Coordinates of C-alpha atoms and ligand atoms in Angstrom, one line a residue:
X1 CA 40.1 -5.5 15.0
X2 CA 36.7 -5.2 13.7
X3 CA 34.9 -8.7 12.6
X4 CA 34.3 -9.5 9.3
X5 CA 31.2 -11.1 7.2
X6 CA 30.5 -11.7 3.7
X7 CA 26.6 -9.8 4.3
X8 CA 26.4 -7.0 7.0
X9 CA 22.5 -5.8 6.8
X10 CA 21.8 -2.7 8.8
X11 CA 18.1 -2.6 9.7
X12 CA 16.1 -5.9 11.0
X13 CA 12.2 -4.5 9.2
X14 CA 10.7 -6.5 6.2
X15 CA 13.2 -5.6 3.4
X16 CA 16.6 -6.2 6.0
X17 CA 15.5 -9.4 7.5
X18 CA 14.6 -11.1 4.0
X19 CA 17.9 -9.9 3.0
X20 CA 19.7 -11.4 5.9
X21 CA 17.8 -14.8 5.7
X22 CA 18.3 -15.3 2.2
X23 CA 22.2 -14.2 2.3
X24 CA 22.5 -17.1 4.7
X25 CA 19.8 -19.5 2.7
X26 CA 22.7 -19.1 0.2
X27 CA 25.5 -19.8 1.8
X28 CA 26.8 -16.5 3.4
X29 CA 28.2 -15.4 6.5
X30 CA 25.7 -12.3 7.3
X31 CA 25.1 -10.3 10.2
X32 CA 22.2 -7.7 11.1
X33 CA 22.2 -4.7 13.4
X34 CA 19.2 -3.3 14.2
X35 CA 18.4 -0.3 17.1
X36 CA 14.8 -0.8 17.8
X37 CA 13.4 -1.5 21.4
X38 CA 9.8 -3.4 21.9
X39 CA 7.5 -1.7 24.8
X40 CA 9.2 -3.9 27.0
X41 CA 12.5 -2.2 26.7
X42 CA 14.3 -4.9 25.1
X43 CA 15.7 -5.2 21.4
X44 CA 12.6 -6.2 19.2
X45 CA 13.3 -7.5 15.8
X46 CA 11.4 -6.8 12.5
X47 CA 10.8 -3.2 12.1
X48 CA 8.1 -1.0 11.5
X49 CA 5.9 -3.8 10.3
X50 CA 6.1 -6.4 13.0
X51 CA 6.7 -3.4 15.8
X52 CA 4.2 -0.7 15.1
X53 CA 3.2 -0.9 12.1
X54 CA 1.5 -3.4 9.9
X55 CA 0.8 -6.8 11.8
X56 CA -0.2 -4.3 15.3
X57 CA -2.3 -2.1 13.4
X58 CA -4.2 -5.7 11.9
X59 CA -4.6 -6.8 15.3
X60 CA -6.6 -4.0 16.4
X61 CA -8.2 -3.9 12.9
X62 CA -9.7 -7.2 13.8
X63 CA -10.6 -6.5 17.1
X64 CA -12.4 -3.2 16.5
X65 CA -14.0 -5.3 13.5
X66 CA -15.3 -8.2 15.9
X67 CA -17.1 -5.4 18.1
X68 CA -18.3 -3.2 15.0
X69 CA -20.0 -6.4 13.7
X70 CA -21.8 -7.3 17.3
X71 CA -23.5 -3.6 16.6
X72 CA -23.6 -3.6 12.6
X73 CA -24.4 -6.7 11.4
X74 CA -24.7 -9.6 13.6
X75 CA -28.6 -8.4 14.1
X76 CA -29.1 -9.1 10.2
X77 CA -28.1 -12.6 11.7
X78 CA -30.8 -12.7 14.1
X79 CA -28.3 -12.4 17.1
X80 CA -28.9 -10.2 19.6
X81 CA -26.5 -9.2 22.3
X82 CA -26.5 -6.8 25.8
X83 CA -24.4 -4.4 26.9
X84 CA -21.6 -5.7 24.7
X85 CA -18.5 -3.2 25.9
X86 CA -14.7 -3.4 24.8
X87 CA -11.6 -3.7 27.1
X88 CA -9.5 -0.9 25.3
X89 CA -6.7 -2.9 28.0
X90 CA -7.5 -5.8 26.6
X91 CA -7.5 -5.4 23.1
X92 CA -3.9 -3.5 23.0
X93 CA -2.8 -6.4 25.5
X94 CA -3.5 -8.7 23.1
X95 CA -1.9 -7.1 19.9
X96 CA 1.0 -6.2 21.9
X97 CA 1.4 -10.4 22.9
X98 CA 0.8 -11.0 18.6
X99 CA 3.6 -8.3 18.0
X100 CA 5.7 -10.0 20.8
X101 CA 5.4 -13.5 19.0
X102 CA 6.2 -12.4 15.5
X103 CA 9.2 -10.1 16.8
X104 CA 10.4 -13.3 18.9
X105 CA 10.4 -15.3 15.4
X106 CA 12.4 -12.7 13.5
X107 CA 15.2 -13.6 16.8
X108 CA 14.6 -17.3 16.2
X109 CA 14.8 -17.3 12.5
X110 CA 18.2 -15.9 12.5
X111 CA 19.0 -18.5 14.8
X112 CA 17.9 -20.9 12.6
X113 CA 20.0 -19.1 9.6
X114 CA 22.7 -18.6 11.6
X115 CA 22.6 -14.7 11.3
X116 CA 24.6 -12.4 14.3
X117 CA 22.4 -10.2 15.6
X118 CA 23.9 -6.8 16.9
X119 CA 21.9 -4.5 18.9
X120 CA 22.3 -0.8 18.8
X121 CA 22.5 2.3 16.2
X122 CA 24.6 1.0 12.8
X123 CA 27.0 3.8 11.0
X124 CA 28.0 2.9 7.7
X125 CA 31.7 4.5 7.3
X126 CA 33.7 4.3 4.3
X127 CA 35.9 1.0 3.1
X128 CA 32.8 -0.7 4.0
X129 CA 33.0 -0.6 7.8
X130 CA 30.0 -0.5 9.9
X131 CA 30.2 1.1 13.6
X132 CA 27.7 -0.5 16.3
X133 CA 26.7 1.8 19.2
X134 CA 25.2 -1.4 20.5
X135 CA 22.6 -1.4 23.2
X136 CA 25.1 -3.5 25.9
X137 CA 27.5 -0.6 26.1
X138 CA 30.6 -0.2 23.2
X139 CA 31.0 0.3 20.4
X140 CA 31.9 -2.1 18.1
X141 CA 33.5 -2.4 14.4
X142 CA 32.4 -4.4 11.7
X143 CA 33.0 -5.2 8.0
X144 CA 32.0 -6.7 4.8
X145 CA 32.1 -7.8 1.3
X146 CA 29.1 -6.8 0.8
X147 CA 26.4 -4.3 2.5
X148 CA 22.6 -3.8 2.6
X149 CA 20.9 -1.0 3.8
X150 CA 17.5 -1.0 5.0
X151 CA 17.6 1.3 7.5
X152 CA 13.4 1.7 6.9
X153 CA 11.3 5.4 7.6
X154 CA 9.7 7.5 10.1
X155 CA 6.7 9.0 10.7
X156 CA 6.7 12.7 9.3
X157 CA 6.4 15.1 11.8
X158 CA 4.7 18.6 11.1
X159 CA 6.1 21.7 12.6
X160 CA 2.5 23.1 14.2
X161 CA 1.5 19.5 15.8
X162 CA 4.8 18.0 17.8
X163 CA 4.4 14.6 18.9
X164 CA 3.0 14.3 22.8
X165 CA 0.4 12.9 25.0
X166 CA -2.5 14.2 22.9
X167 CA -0.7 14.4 19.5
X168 CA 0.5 11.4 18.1
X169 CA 2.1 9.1 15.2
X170 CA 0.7 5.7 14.3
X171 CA 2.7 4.3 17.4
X172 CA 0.6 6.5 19.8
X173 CA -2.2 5.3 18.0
X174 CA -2.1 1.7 18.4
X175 CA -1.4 2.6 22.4
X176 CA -3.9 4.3 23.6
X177 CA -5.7 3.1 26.8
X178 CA -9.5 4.6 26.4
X179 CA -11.3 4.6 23.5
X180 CA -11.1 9.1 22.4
X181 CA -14.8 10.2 22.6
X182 CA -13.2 12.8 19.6
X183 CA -10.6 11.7 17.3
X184 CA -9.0 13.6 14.9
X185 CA -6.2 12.7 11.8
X186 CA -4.3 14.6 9.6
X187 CA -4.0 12.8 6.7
X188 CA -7.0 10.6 4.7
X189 CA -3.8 8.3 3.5
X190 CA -3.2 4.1 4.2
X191 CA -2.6 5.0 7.9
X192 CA -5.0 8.0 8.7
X193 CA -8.1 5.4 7.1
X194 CA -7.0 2.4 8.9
X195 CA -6.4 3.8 12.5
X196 CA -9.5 6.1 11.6
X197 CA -11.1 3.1 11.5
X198 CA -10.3 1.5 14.3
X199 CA -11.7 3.7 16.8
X200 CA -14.8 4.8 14.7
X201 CA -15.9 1.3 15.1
X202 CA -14.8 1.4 18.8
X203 CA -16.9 4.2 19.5
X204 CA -14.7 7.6 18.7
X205 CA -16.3 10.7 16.2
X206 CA -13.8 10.4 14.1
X207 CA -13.0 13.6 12.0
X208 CA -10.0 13.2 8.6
X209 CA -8.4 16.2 7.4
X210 CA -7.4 15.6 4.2
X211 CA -5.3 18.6 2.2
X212 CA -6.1 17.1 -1.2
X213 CA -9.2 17.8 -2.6
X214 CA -9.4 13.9 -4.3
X215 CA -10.3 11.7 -1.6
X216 CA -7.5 8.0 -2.3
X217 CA -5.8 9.9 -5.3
X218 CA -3.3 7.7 -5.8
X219 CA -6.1 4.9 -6.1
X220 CA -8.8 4.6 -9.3
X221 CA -11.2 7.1 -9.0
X222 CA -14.2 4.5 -8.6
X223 CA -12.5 3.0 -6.0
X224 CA -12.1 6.2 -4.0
X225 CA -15.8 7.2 -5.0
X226 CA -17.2 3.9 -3.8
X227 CA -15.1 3.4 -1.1
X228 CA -15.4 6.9 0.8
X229 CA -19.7 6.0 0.1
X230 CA -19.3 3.2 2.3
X231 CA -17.0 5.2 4.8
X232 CA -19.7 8.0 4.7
X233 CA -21.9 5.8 6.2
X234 CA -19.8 4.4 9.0
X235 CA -19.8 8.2 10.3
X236 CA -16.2 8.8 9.3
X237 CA -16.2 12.4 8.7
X238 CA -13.7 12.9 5.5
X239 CA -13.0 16.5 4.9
X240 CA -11.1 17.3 2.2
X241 CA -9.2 19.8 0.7
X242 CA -8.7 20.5 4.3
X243 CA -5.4 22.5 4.9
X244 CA -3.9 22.1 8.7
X245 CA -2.1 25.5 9.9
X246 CA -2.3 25.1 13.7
X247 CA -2.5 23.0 16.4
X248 CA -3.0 23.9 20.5
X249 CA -3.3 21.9 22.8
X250 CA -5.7 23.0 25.5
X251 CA -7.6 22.1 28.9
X252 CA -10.2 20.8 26.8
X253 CA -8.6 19.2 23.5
X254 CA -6.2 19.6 20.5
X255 CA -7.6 22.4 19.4
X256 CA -7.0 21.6 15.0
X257 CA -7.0 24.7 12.7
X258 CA -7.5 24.4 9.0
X259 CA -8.7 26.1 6.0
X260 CA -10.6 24.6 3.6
X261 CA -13.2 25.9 0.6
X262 CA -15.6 27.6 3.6
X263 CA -12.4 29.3 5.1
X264 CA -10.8 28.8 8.2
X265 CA -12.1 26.9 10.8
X266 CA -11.3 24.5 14.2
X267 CA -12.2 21.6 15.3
X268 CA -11.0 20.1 18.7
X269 CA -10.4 16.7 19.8
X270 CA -9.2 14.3 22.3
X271 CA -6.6 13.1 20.5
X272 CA -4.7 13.5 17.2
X273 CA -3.7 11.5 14.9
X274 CA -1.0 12.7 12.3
X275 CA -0.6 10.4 9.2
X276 CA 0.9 12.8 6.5
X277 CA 3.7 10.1 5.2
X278 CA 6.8 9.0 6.0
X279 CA 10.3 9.3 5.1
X280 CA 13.3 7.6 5.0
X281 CA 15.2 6.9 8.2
X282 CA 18.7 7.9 6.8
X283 CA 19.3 11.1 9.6
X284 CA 23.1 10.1 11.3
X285 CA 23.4 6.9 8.8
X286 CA 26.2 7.7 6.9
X287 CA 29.8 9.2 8.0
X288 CA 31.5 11.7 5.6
X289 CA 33.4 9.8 3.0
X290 CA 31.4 6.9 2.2
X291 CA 30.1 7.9 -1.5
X292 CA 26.2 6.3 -1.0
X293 CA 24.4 9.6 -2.0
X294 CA 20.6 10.4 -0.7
X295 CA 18.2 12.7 -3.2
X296 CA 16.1 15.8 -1.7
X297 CA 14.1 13.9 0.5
X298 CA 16.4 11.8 2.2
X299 CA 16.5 9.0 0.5
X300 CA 19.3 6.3 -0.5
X301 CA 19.7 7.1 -4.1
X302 CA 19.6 3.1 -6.0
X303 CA 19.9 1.7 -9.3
X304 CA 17.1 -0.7 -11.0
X305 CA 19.1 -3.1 -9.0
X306 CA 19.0 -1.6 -5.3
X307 CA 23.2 -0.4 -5.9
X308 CA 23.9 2.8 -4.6
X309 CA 26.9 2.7 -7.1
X310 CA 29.7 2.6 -4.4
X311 CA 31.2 -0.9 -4.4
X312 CA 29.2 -3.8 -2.7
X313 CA 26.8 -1.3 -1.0
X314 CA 23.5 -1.7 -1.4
X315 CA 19.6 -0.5 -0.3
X316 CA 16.4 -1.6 0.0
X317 CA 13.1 -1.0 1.4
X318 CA 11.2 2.1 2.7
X319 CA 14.6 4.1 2.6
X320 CA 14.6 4.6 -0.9
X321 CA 12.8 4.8 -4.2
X322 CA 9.3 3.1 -4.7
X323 CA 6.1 2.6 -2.4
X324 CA 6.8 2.5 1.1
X325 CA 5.5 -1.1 1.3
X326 CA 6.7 -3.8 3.8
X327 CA 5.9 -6.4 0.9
X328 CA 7.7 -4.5 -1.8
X329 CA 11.1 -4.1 1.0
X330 CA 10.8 -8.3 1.1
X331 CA 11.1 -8.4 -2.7
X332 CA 14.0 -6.1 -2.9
X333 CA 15.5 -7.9 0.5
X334 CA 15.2 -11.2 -1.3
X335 CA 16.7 -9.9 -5.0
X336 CA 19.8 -8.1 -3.6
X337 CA 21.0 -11.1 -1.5
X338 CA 20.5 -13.0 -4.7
X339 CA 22.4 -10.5 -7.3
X340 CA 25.3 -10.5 -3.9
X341 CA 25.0 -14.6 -4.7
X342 CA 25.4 -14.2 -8.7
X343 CA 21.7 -15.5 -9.2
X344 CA 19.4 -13.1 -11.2
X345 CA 17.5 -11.1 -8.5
X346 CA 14.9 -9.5 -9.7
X347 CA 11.8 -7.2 -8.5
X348 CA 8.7 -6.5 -10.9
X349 CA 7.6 -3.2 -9.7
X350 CA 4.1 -3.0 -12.0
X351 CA 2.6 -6.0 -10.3
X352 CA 3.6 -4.8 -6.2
X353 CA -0.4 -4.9 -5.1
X354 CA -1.7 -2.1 -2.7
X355 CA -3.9 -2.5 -0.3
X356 CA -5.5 -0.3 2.7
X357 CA -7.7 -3.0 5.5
X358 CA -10.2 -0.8 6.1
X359 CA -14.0 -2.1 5.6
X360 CA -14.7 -2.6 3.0
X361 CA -10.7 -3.5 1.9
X362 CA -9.4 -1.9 -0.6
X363 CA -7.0 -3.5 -2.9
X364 CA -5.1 -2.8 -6.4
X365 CA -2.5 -4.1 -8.9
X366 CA -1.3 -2.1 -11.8
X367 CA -2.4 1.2 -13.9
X368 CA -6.1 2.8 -12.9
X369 CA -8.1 4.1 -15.6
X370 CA -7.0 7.5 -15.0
X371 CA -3.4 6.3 -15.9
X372 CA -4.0 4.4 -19.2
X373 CA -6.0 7.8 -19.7
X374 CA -3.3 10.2 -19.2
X375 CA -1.0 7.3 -21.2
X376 CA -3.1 7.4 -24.1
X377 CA -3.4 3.3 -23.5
X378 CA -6.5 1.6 -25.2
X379 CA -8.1 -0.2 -22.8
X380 CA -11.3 -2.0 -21.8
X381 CA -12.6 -2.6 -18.6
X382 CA -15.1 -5.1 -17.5
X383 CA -16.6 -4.9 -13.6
X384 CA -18.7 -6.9 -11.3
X385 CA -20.3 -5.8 -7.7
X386 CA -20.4 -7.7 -4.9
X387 CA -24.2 -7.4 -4.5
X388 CA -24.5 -9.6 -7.3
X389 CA -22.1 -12.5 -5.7
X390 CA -24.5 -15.2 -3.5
X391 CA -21.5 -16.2 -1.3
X392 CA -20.8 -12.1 -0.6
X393 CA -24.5 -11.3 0.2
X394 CA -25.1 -14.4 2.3
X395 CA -21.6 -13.3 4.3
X396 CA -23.7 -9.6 4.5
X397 CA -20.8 -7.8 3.0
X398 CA -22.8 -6.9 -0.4
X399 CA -20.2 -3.4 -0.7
X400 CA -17.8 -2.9 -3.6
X401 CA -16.9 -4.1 -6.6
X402 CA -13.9 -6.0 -9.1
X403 CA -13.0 -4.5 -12.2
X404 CA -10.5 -6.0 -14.7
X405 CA -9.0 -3.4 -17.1
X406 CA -7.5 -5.2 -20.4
X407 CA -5.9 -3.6 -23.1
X408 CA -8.2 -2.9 -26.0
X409 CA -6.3 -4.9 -28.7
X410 CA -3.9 -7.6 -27.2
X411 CA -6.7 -7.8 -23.7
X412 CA -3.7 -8.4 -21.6
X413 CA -4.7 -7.1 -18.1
X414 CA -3.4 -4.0 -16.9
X415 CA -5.0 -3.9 -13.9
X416 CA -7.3 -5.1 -10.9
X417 CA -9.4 -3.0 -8.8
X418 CA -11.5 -4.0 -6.1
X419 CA -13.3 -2.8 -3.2
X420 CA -15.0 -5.1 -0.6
X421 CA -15.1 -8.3 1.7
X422 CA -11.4 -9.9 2.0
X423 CA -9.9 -8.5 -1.6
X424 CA -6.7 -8.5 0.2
X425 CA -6.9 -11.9 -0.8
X426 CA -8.8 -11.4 -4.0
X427 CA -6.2 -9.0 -5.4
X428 CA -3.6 -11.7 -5.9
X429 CA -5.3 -13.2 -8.7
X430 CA -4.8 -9.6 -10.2
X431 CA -1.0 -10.1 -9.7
X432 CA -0.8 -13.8 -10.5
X433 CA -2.4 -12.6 -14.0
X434 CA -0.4 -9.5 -14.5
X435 CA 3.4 -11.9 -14.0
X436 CA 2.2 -14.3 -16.0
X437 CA 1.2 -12.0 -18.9
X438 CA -2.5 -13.1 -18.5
X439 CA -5.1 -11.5 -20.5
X440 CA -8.9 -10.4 -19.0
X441 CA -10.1 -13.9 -21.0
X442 CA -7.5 -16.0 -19.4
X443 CA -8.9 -15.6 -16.3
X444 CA -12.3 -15.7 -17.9
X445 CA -12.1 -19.1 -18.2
X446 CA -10.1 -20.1 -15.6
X447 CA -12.8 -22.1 -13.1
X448 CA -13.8 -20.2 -9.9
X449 CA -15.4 -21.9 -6.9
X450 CA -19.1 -21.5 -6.5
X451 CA -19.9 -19.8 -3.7
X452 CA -17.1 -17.6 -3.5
X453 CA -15.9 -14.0 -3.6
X454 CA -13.2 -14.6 -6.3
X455 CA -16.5 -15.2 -8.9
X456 CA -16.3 -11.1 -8.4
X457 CA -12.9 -11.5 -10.3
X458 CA -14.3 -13.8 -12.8
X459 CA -17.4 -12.2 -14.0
X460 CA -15.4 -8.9 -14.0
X461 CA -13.0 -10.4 -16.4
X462 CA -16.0 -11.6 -18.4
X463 CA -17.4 -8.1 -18.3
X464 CA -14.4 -6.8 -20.1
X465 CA -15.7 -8.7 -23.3
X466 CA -19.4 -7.9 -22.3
X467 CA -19.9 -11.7 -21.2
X468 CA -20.1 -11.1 -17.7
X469 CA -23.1 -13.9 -16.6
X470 CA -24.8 -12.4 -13.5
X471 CA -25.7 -9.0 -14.6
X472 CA -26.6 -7.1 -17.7
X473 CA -24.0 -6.2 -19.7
Ligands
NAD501 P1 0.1 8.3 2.9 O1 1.1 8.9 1.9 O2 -0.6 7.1 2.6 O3 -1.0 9.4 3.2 C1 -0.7 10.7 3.7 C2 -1.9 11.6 3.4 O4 -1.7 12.8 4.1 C3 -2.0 12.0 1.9 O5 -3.3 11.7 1.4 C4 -1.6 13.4 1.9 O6 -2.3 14.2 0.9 C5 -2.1 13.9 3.3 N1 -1.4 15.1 3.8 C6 -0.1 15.3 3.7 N2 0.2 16.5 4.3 C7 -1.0 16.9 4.9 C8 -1.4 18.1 5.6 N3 -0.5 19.0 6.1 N4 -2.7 18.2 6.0 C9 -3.6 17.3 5.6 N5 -3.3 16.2 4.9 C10 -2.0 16.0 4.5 O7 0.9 8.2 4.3 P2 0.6 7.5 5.6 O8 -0.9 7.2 5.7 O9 1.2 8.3 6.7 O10 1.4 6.2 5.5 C11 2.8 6.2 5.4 C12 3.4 5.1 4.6 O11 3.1 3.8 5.2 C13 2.7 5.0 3.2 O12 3.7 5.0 2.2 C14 1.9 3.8 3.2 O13 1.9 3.1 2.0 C15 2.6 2.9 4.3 N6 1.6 2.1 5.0 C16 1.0 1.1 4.2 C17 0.0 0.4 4.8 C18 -0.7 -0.7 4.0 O14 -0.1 -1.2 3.0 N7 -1.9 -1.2 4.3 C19 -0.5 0.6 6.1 C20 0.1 1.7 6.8 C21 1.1 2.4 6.2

């Protein structure tokens, strides 16, 4: 006899346990299985993000940020310090206790909600039934009306550099127990930049290997420009165009091979980073018969709507289409359980904001100038440094830069680009804008605090009619 619920989610990240909690918000009888084990050995709750990805790799971002500052700027301050030294124990200890309090809320929410949790590897079989090897021993059977995937991704692994002691995904990253004198990525991406960072502020020569030859391509080309100039002067050694063909690990490092516009060449480190992507965690997820279809690269094929097109089966998050964002997975996680409830679920996929912690942040919303380029859009763009903000300057992060981009005729925004002090924040004015149809003088005379970074945001949208009131325009 298997049980049965109206919601079975399989996967407890960002996009499954928003699915779960708002299934129940609304009314439904939901259960969630989910196969992940904390360090501890026990089941841990809230995927990737909570685990090993996002809120970890923040805690050690702050840490490494706290020290950096002691040697970077808290001299411009007038404080001195001696023989300031980091506790590599220390630091992990404490990120592992943050990851350990947010994983623990995940099990109390669903508490809370009522939610089952099961424990162990989920199989989605046809007639909607879902197999639990669960972690307690047995297997057991369940099924529902309705189920949502969210099964989440994993860390690409390349054939020449296998996972190990010395070579290692973000996991290993955020785990290590010295700081590496040398430190080597693969990959100038989100992850390669922000665990990059980490230990080139603790202390590590840290060396990127970047195949493309456009350092952020994905991002505005300003905002790569400006941004690697401020990661040039950290000492973060960005090569690019930098083609990895080998890897051996010796007595005396990871030896890295790679070819770039000089020709071939090595460089050897302590350890290695590799941060080339991800992809979706669908391997052993479906039995034969079932009718949810993946594409080429593994992933969940999905309507607008997150349906796979086989009856009441649905998925969301990193295992299929879109950015690989834990924020864009809540949106979908939310939506679905509302289309499931007949309410109008909805995700806006042109306002989802980017953003990569390094320092300076980095942080977008919508098209770059390069796309309205390529999509023969009219556009105008207005920007505004942070140099020329008081409150920026006085905080000794003078880096980076807003710019607004409107469209030439109607000046609705199309999008927000920024570089600098906390525009993780900053950027939601972007979005904010962008849902509610705002144009560039909207928020042009929308009143900003004085002194504060947002005034970046509004004298860039004043710059996109030449208005801007702290610099020449
Ligand atoms: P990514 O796609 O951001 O970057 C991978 C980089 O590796 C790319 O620049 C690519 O050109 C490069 N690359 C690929 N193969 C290579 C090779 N053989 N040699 C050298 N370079 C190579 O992927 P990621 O950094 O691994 O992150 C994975 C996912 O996790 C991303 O989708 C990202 O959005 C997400 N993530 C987001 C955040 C955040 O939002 N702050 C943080 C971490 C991860």
């Amino acid at each position: 006899m298997s049980e049965k619920f109206d919601v079975i989610v399989i996967g407890a990240g960002p996009a499954g346990y928003h699915a779960a909690i708002r299934a129940a918000q609304l009314g439904m009888k939901v259960a969630c299985i989910d196969a992940a084990l904390g360090k501890d050995g026990k089941p841990a709750l809230g995927g990737t993000c909570l685990r090993v990805g996002c809120i970890p790799s923040k805690a050690l971002l702050d840490s490494s940020r706290q020290f950096w500052n002691l040697g970077h700027i808290f001299g411009e301050h007038g404080i001195t310090t001696k023989d300031a030294a980091i506790d590599v124990g220390t630091m992990v200890g404490r990120k592992d206790k943050i990851v350990k309090q947010f994983t623990g809320g995940i099990a109390s929410l669903f508490k809370a909600n009522k939610i089952t949790p099961y424990y162990g590897f989920a199989v989605l079989h046809p007639n909607k039934v879902v197999k639990v090897a669960q972690h307690e021993g047995g297997e057991i059977e369940l099924t529902a009306t309705n189920i949502i995937i969210a099964a989440g991704s994993d860390s690409i692994e390349l054939p020449f550099a296998k996972f190990g002691e010395h070579i290692v995904d973000n996991v290993g990253a955020l785990d290590f127990t010295a700081v590496p004198k040398r430190f080597g990525v693969i990959g100038a991406g989100v992850i390669g930049l922000e665990l990059g960072s980490v230990w080139n502020r603790l202390g590590a020569e840290v060396t990127i290997l970047e195949a493309l030859p456009t350092f952020l391509a994905a991002a505005d080309a300003e905002v790569g420009k400006v941004s690697a100039r401020e990661f040039k002067k950290q000492k973060l050694d960005i090569r690019l165009g930098a083609k990895v063909s080998a890897t051996e690990v010796k007595k005396d490092g990871v030896h890295v091979t790679y070819t770039d516009d000089k020709g071939e060449q090595t460089i050897v480190v302590d350890k290695l980073l590799v941060a080339v992507g991800r992809r979706a965690a669908t391997k052993n997820l479906l039995a034969e018969g079932t009718g949810v279809k993946l594409d080429a690269r593994g992933m969940i094929e999905v309507d607008a709507h997150c349906h796979t097109g086989v009856d009441g089966i649905w998925a969301v998050g990193d295992c299929v289409r879109g950015p690989m964002l834990a924020h864009k997975g809540f949106e979908e996680g939310i939506a679905v359980a509302e289309l499931i409830a007949g309410l109008p679920g909805h995700v806006n996929f042109d306002t989802i904001p980017w953003v990569i912690y390094t320092e300076p942040e980095i942080a977008w919303v919508g098209k770059t100038e390069e796309q309205l380029k390529a999509d023969g859009v009219p556009y105008k763009a207005g920007s505004f440094p942070f140099a020329a903000v008081g409150r920026a300057v006085a905080m000794a992060e003078p880096a980076g830069f807003v710019k607004v981009l409107a469209h030439a005729e109607t000046d609705r925004i199309l999008g927000m680009h920024l570089v600098g002090a906390n525009v993780s924040e900053l950027v939601h004015e972007g979005v904010l804008a962008m849902e509610f149809k705002g144009s560039a003088e909207d928020l042009a005379r929308i009143c900003h605090a004085h002194p504060s970074l947002s005034e970046a945001v509004h004298d860039a949208a004043m710059a996109v009619d030449k208005r801007a009131i702290h610099k020449a325009n």
